[in-house]
Amino acid sequence: MKTRRQVIQGGAAALATLAAPRAVLATFRGYPALEARAASVQLAPEDFPETEIWGYDGRLPGPEIRLVRGARLERSFVNSLPQPSAVHWHGIRIDNAMDGVPGLTQAAVPPGGQFDYAFTLPDAGTYWYHAHNRSFEQVARGLYGPLIVEEAAPPDIDREEVLVLDDWLLNPETAQLDPDFAAPHARSHAGRLGNLIVTNGRYDLSLPVKRGERLRLRVINAANARIFDLGLSGLDGWIVALDGMPLASPRPVTESFSLAPAQRADLIVDVTADQGETADLVHLLREEGFSQVAFPVTGQAARARRSPPAALPANPNMALTGLDTAHRARLYMEGGAMGGLRAAKLEGRRMSFRALARANHFWAFNGTVGMTDTPLLAVERGRAVRLEIHNDTAFAHAMHLHGMHFREIGGGGAMGPMRDTLLMLAGQTREIAFMADNPGDWLLHCHMLGHAASGMMSWIRVTA
Ligand code: C2O
Ligand code: CU
């Protein structure tokens, strides 16, 4: 196994970029500020120049926001970008008005503007926040950060690490972002895949550990389109939560597991590698294993090894009832390269796939490209919804529902874990169900952000 990779190629350019330091706004109108602004960070190896990014508070990832379940999050978003923006709090079962979706739940915040976000955090877990305007560009430029909601009684661990995964599409000479965020080829295929893979903004993240230590790893996939296939080496691990929500029982990591864009996994791992060795969170890529995060073992933990971890405490309102009388709907996903889509509606007009492609649109939900005037489904609050999703395309998609978590209905009616993002592989048909218990208008879209921008975007309405 290679323990380090430098996917970025080519020589270092001589020019260094200049970072203009700015005064950090500590508070704004009484709420702590979260400022989106341009910055430069050392993303590529040291012999490359710094990369110009957009980051919250100029950082990559943005500052960690950490609160306890039931607390109120209050942040004044300050937009110092040259584009309108808004902040989406991904995976939070949030008050609709705070969901951060321009055109659906709020107006986009113009350059120089601000918006106060204030809401209660109903669930413990690993969440994240990110820009939701031109997200195919703004998230690719670095506008995201972790949002951690602690359990009132946290699990028995020695320490915790938040690991935000991303891949960057950089010019191999200058280490600057490839500026073609809307590239038709990426949009019509697997999305914008990067050439530099990082964790917490570092291509070589290394976290010293002790043998026998028990860690909680909160892994967040913030990439535009990359599905991370992950494994463990020198670590014994269990997945204890997915997309923030605790599993009923911890699932041992025996082989690899996938993390689609926007998905999160909480792991509890015990360091089993010996002193002097290096344990790894392994990223599997084309049958090869790379070190996503290295954990060099520098000593021995005081405590002996423990028994497998217990389940995390359940969050409230995880029950799903009334499936027999559920509101039922279907979603057909079509389009993309090598797909069978001949024509679809765009803004009420039927257009051929060729004409759509010329307008840089490639995907359709139920025969329509992008947002519709009427929701995909409208349902009264309190009712269960069953949604059958058909991925009739040649690509994988990461389907994300705002505002509510769902469960997959598996074979024989078995219910999967609660999630907010579902990885749909090419050709798959899957069924999800959720309680429509959060009133408002909620997006349902592919979290491969170029796909969302070129057609894979829909919404549902829960009436009060
Ligand atoms: Cu994480 Cu609609 O997004
Ligand atoms: Cu997609």
XYZ file of C-alpha atoms in Angstrom, residues 7-435:
429
model
C -2.177 12.898 -7.348
C -1.369 16.357 -8.535
C 1.286 16.310 -11.218
C 3.706 18.677 -12.829
C 6.288 21.129 -11.575
C 5.849 23.909 -9.105
C 5.170 27.341 -10.493
C 7.376 30.156 -9.298
C 4.567 32.555 -8.464
C 3.325 32.627 -4.929
C -0.151 33.988 -4.294
C -0.569 36.713 -1.744
C -3.015 36.255 1.060
C -4.370 39.567 2.260
C -5.129 39.077 5.950
C -8.416 40.580 7.104
C -9.811 41.485 10.443
C -12.046 38.683 11.660
C -15.516 39.767 12.623
C -16.085 38.337 16.052
C -19.761 39.119 16.267
C -22.311 40.706 14.059
C -25.578 42.143 15.373
C -25.142 40.073 18.496
C -24.679 36.693 16.801
C -21.240 35.273 16.117
C -20.387 35.889 12.486
C -19.672 33.280 9.888
C -18.045 35.120 7.038
C -17.683 33.672 3.555
C -14.647 35.167 1.891
C -11.717 34.571 -0.408
C -8.503 33.248 1.106
C -5.486 31.245 0.101
C -4.339 28.029 1.687
C -1.496 25.584 1.175
C -3.434 22.699 -0.337
C -0.883 21.179 -2.687
C 2.578 20.079 -1.462
C 4.892 22.808 -0.141
C 6.707 23.382 -3.429
C 3.434 24.516 -5.011
C 1.956 27.961 -4.477
C -1.009 28.439 -2.189
C -4.436 27.856 -3.703
C -7.014 30.607 -3.795
C -10.214 29.348 -2.242
C -13.455 30.629 -0.801
C -13.831 29.633 2.811
C -15.965 30.357 5.850
C -13.893 32.738 7.953
C -11.291 32.197 5.239
C -10.577 28.703 6.539
C -10.595 25.250 5.058
C -12.678 23.496 6.177
C -14.723 26.292 7.720
C -14.677 26.621 11.525
C -16.060 23.667 13.413
C -19.383 24.537 14.996
C -19.925 22.317 18.019
C -22.946 22.349 20.304
C -24.847 19.911 22.492
C -28.123 18.349 21.367
C -31.079 20.625 22.088
C -28.934 23.784 21.965
C -29.646 26.704 19.690
C -27.271 27.520 16.892
C -26.997 31.236 16.199
C -24.780 32.595 13.454
C -24.927 35.696 11.357
C -23.809 34.781 7.874
C -21.791 37.612 6.339
C -21.285 37.414 2.612
C -17.930 38.865 1.542
C -17.940 36.914 -1.721
C -18.374 38.415 -5.186
C -21.506 36.204 -5.613
C -24.787 35.811 -3.727
C -24.757 32.893 -1.303
C -26.618 31.188 1.557
C -25.750 28.579 4.175
C -27.439 25.168 4.245
C -27.165 23.140 7.447
C -26.989 19.706 5.919
C -28.836 16.915 7.690
C -30.349 19.041 10.437
C -34.072 18.485 10.874
C -34.352 22.199 10.824
C -36.993 24.910 10.816
C -37.739 25.360 7.088
C -37.031 29.102 7.127
C -33.437 28.347 8.225
C -32.682 25.695 5.576
C -30.652 28.094 3.447
C -32.000 27.328 -0.017
C -32.162 30.462 -2.201
C -35.392 30.657 -4.140
C -37.136 28.119 -1.928
C -36.645 29.040 1.738
C -34.933 32.440 1.560
C -33.557 35.027 -0.823
C -29.887 34.632 -1.665
C -27.677 36.883 0.444
C -26.080 39.426 -1.907
C -22.388 40.372 -1.764
C -21.967 42.574 1.300
C -25.222 41.309 2.801
C -25.925 39.183 5.840
C -28.537 36.749 7.126
C -29.104 35.614 10.695
C -29.479 31.881 11.153
C -30.927 30.748 14.473
C -32.429 27.338 15.111
C -32.540 24.470 17.567
C -30.504 21.313 17.024
C -32.920 18.431 17.605
C -30.468 15.572 17.036
C -26.977 14.637 18.133
C -24.628 13.617 15.353
C -22.165 14.586 12.654
C -23.527 17.200 10.268
C -22.027 19.856 8.059
C -22.841 23.207 6.580
C -22.177 24.384 3.059
C -23.070 27.019 0.501
C -26.323 26.363 -1.336
C -26.146 28.898 -4.127
C -24.240 27.805 -7.235
C -23.069 25.029 -4.961
C -21.359 23.266 -7.881
C -18.966 26.218 -7.785
C -19.152 27.484 -4.196
C -18.674 24.105 -2.516
C -15.910 23.277 -5.006
C -14.199 26.503 -3.938
C -14.243 25.394 -0.301
C -17.432 26.768 1.267
C -18.166 24.053 3.821
C -17.444 23.157 7.425
C -18.337 20.592 10.102
C -21.339 20.971 12.389
C -21.017 18.652 15.364
C -23.883 18.055 17.755
C -22.737 16.222 20.840
C -24.753 13.639 22.750
C -25.719 14.695 26.274
C -23.859 11.557 27.416
C -21.029 11.017 24.930
C -19.544 7.557 24.333
C -16.502 6.318 26.239
C -13.600 7.175 23.943
C -10.099 8.566 24.422
C -10.371 11.219 21.748
C -12.218 12.345 18.704
C -11.207 13.489 15.236
C -13.413 15.239 12.689
C -12.256 14.297 9.191
C -13.617 16.302 6.266
C -12.806 14.607 2.955
C -12.654 16.444 -0.337
C -10.981 16.327 -3.702
C -9.791 19.389 -5.569
C -9.520 19.870 -9.297
C -6.363 21.951 -9.536
C -4.232 23.147 -12.392
C -1.143 20.930 -12.081
C 1.236 23.830 -12.727
C -0.250 26.629 -10.656
C -2.240 24.635 -8.058
C -5.192 26.969 -8.730
C -8.749 25.682 -9.053
C -9.850 24.609 -12.501
C -12.250 27.505 -13.195
C -14.580 25.528 -15.481
C -17.037 24.621 -12.719
C -19.826 23.970 -15.242
C -17.785 21.767 -17.594
C -20.324 19.822 -19.700
C -18.282 16.613 -19.726
C -18.171 16.383 -15.931
C -21.838 17.331 -15.638
C -22.977 14.651 -18.056
C -20.712 11.981 -16.554
C -19.674 11.304 -12.935
C -19.386 14.969 -11.936
C -16.403 17.161 -11.079
C -13.734 14.776 -9.794
C -10.564 16.285 -8.410
C -6.899 15.430 -8.818
C -5.826 16.224 -5.249
C -7.461 14.316 -2.426
C -7.367 15.946 0.983
C -8.631 15.561 4.532
C -9.200 18.755 6.532
C -7.474 20.646 3.721
C -4.290 18.515 3.884
C -3.146 15.944 1.348
C -0.894 14.327 3.975
C -2.908 14.454 7.183
C -1.133 12.513 9.896
C -2.490 12.173 13.439
C -0.254 10.454 15.996
C -2.047 7.886 18.174
C -1.231 5.362 20.865
C -1.666 1.639 20.584
C -4.866 0.633 22.341
C -6.407 4.090 22.097
C -10.095 4.288 21.256
C -11.016 7.089 18.853
C -14.226 8.398 17.453
C -13.802 9.401 13.815
C -16.444 11.683 12.377
C -15.975 11.353 8.626
C -17.701 13.835 6.307
C -17.594 13.664 2.512
C -17.639 17.276 1.303
C -16.568 16.486 -2.262
C -18.637 17.657 -5.224
C -18.876 14.228 -6.789
C -16.328 11.728 -5.489
C -17.560 8.590 -3.766
C -14.935 7.581 -1.208
C -14.470 3.853 -0.678
C -12.867 3.590 2.725
C -11.298 0.879 4.828
C -9.221 0.530 7.971
C -5.668 -0.695 8.435
C -4.164 -1.173 11.890
C -7.526 -0.166 13.353
C -10.435 -2.279 14.569
C -13.556 -0.304 13.883
C -17.313 -0.068 14.059
C -19.686 2.283 12.298
C -21.877 3.729 15.036
C -23.793 6.376 13.081
C -24.585 7.263 9.470
C -25.588 10.735 8.293
C -25.649 11.815 11.921
C -28.116 9.200 13.103
C -26.992 6.432 15.475
C -27.268 2.841 14.291
C -29.349 0.556 16.488
C -26.220 -1.580 16.890
C -22.633 -0.773 15.886
C -21.625 -2.354 12.576
C -18.090 -3.806 12.495
C -15.983 -2.583 9.580
C -14.783 -5.834 8.059
C -14.123 -4.699 4.497
C -14.663 -1.328 2.904
C -17.590 1.054 3.088
C -18.642 3.822 0.725
C -19.239 7.424 1.577
C -21.083 9.263 -1.184
C -20.953 13.059 -1.462
C -22.627 14.635 1.611
C -22.768 11.377 3.550
C -21.181 11.010 6.976
C -20.058 8.047 9.022
C -19.173 8.032 12.709
C -16.694 5.314 13.544
C -15.325 4.113 16.816
C -11.894 2.589 16.220
C -9.328 0.890 18.445
C -5.683 1.274 17.457
C -4.283 -2.236 16.965
C -1.094 -1.357 15.060
C 2.121 -1.637 17.053
C 4.272 1.194 18.244
C 6.426 2.406 15.344
C 3.845 1.285 12.789
C 1.244 3.456 11.081
C -2.459 2.753 11.074
C -4.544 4.249 8.265
C -7.950 5.299 7.180
C -7.527 3.751 3.758
C -8.974 5.171 0.559
C -9.499 2.449 -2.019
C -9.079 3.637 -5.563
C -8.999 1.325 -8.561
C -8.067 -1.713 -6.465
C -5.253 0.176 -4.746
C -5.193 1.416 -1.182
C -3.977 4.921 -0.353
C -3.637 6.525 3.016
C -6.471 9.023 3.395
C -5.388 9.739 6.969
C -2.253 8.282 8.601
C -2.196 7.434 12.303
C 1.443 6.845 13.304
C 1.554 4.864 16.548
C 3.836 6.650 18.996
C 3.140 4.904 22.272
C 0.935 2.651 24.303
C -2.380 3.714 25.808
C -2.724 3.376 29.549
C -5.967 1.435 29.327
C -6.223 -2.114 28.121
C -8.436 -2.956 25.161
C -12.114 -2.697 25.772
C -15.093 -4.676 24.641
C -16.872 -3.551 21.453
C -18.601 -0.166 21.762
C -22.232 0.170 22.717
C -24.731 1.871 20.418
C -24.929 5.643 20.643
C -28.050 6.933 22.401
C -30.969 7.175 19.971
C -32.135 10.574 18.778
C -35.784 11.531 19.337
C -38.368 10.819 16.660
C -36.619 7.975 14.909
C -39.802 5.875 14.592
C -41.411 5.334 11.222
C -45.047 4.271 11.390
C -48.117 4.184 9.172
C -46.335 2.640 6.187
C -49.468 0.785 5.091
C -51.346 4.016 4.554
C -48.303 5.955 3.383
C -48.426 8.529 0.617
C -46.702 6.821 -2.324
C -44.708 8.405 -5.122
C -42.151 7.504 -7.761
C -39.051 9.240 -8.995
C -37.489 8.311 -12.325
C -33.951 9.496 -12.774
C -32.865 9.710 -16.389
C -30.270 11.314 -18.606
C -26.531 11.761 -18.721
C -23.977 10.351 -21.078
C -24.753 6.837 -22.309
C -28.323 7.239 -21.049
C -31.569 6.705 -22.899
C -33.104 10.147 -22.414
C -34.476 11.424 -25.737
C -36.285 14.536 -24.549
C -37.454 16.252 -21.381
C -39.212 19.370 -20.197
C -37.252 22.452 -19.271
C -39.209 25.400 -17.881
C -42.398 23.969 -19.353
C -40.967 23.412 -22.833
C -40.274 19.991 -24.253
C -36.738 19.851 -25.618
C -34.640 17.173 -27.258
C -31.680 15.768 -25.355
C -29.402 17.477 -27.902
C -30.989 20.860 -27.310
C -30.818 20.325 -23.554
C -27.150 19.382 -23.794
C -26.457 22.601 -25.688
C -27.981 24.449 -22.736
C -25.691 22.387 -20.419
C -28.573 20.355 -18.973
C -28.349 16.587 -18.962
C -30.617 15.025 -16.356
C -34.326 14.715 -15.687
C -36.522 13.691 -12.764
C -39.869 12.319 -13.951
C -39.281 13.821 -17.386
C -38.477 17.333 -16.166
C -35.124 19.091 -15.972
C -34.596 21.000 -12.733
C -37.120 22.653 -10.460
C -40.832 22.575 -11.194
C -43.561 24.992 -10.095
C -45.405 22.204 -8.306
C -43.701 19.832 -5.893
C -42.833 16.235 -6.688
C -45.220 15.383 -3.892
C -47.298 17.252 -1.355
C -48.325 15.591 1.860
C -49.952 16.538 5.147
C -47.706 16.734 8.156
C -47.569 13.526 10.188
C -48.048 11.146 7.316
C -45.542 8.527 6.186
C -44.234 8.769 2.628
C -42.886 5.940 0.495
C -40.826 6.978 -2.482
C -39.632 4.510 -5.076
C -36.545 5.786 -6.875
C -35.390 4.402 -10.222
C -31.919 5.276 -11.371
C -32.270 4.746 -15.084
C -28.866 6.285 -15.829
C -25.359 4.936 -16.352
C -24.013 6.727 -13.249
C -24.236 6.667 -9.477
C -26.101 9.469 -7.717
C -26.240 10.649 -4.109
C -29.887 11.486 -3.456
C -30.364 13.948 -0.620
C -33.604 14.940 1.075
C -33.639 18.149 3.091
C -35.407 18.529 6.415
C -36.171 14.892 7.236
C -34.251 11.645 7.463
C -35.523 8.547 5.666
C -35.013 4.815 5.914
C -34.593 2.439 3.037
C -37.187 -0.302 2.787
C -35.137 -3.354 1.920
C -36.031 -6.865 0.855
C -38.766 -8.449 3.000
C -39.654 -5.027 4.401
C -36.468 -4.710 6.484
C -35.842 -1.091 7.389
C -32.426 0.432 6.861
C -30.738 3.009 9.061
C -31.943 6.610 9.072
C -30.113 8.627 6.458
C -30.333 11.911 4.630
C -28.381 10.895 1.526
C -28.776 7.661 -0.429
C -26.134 6.349 -2.814
C -28.008 5.030 -5.859
C -25.816 2.978 -8.162
C -26.424 2.867 -11.919
C -29.566 0.951 -12.808
C -30.786 0.523 -9.237
C -34.347 0.787 -7.992
C -34.671 1.476 -4.277
C -37.473 2.523 -1.987
C -37.221 4.973 0.874
C -39.741 5.965 3.513
C -39.926 8.873 5.909
C -42.270 10.596 8.284
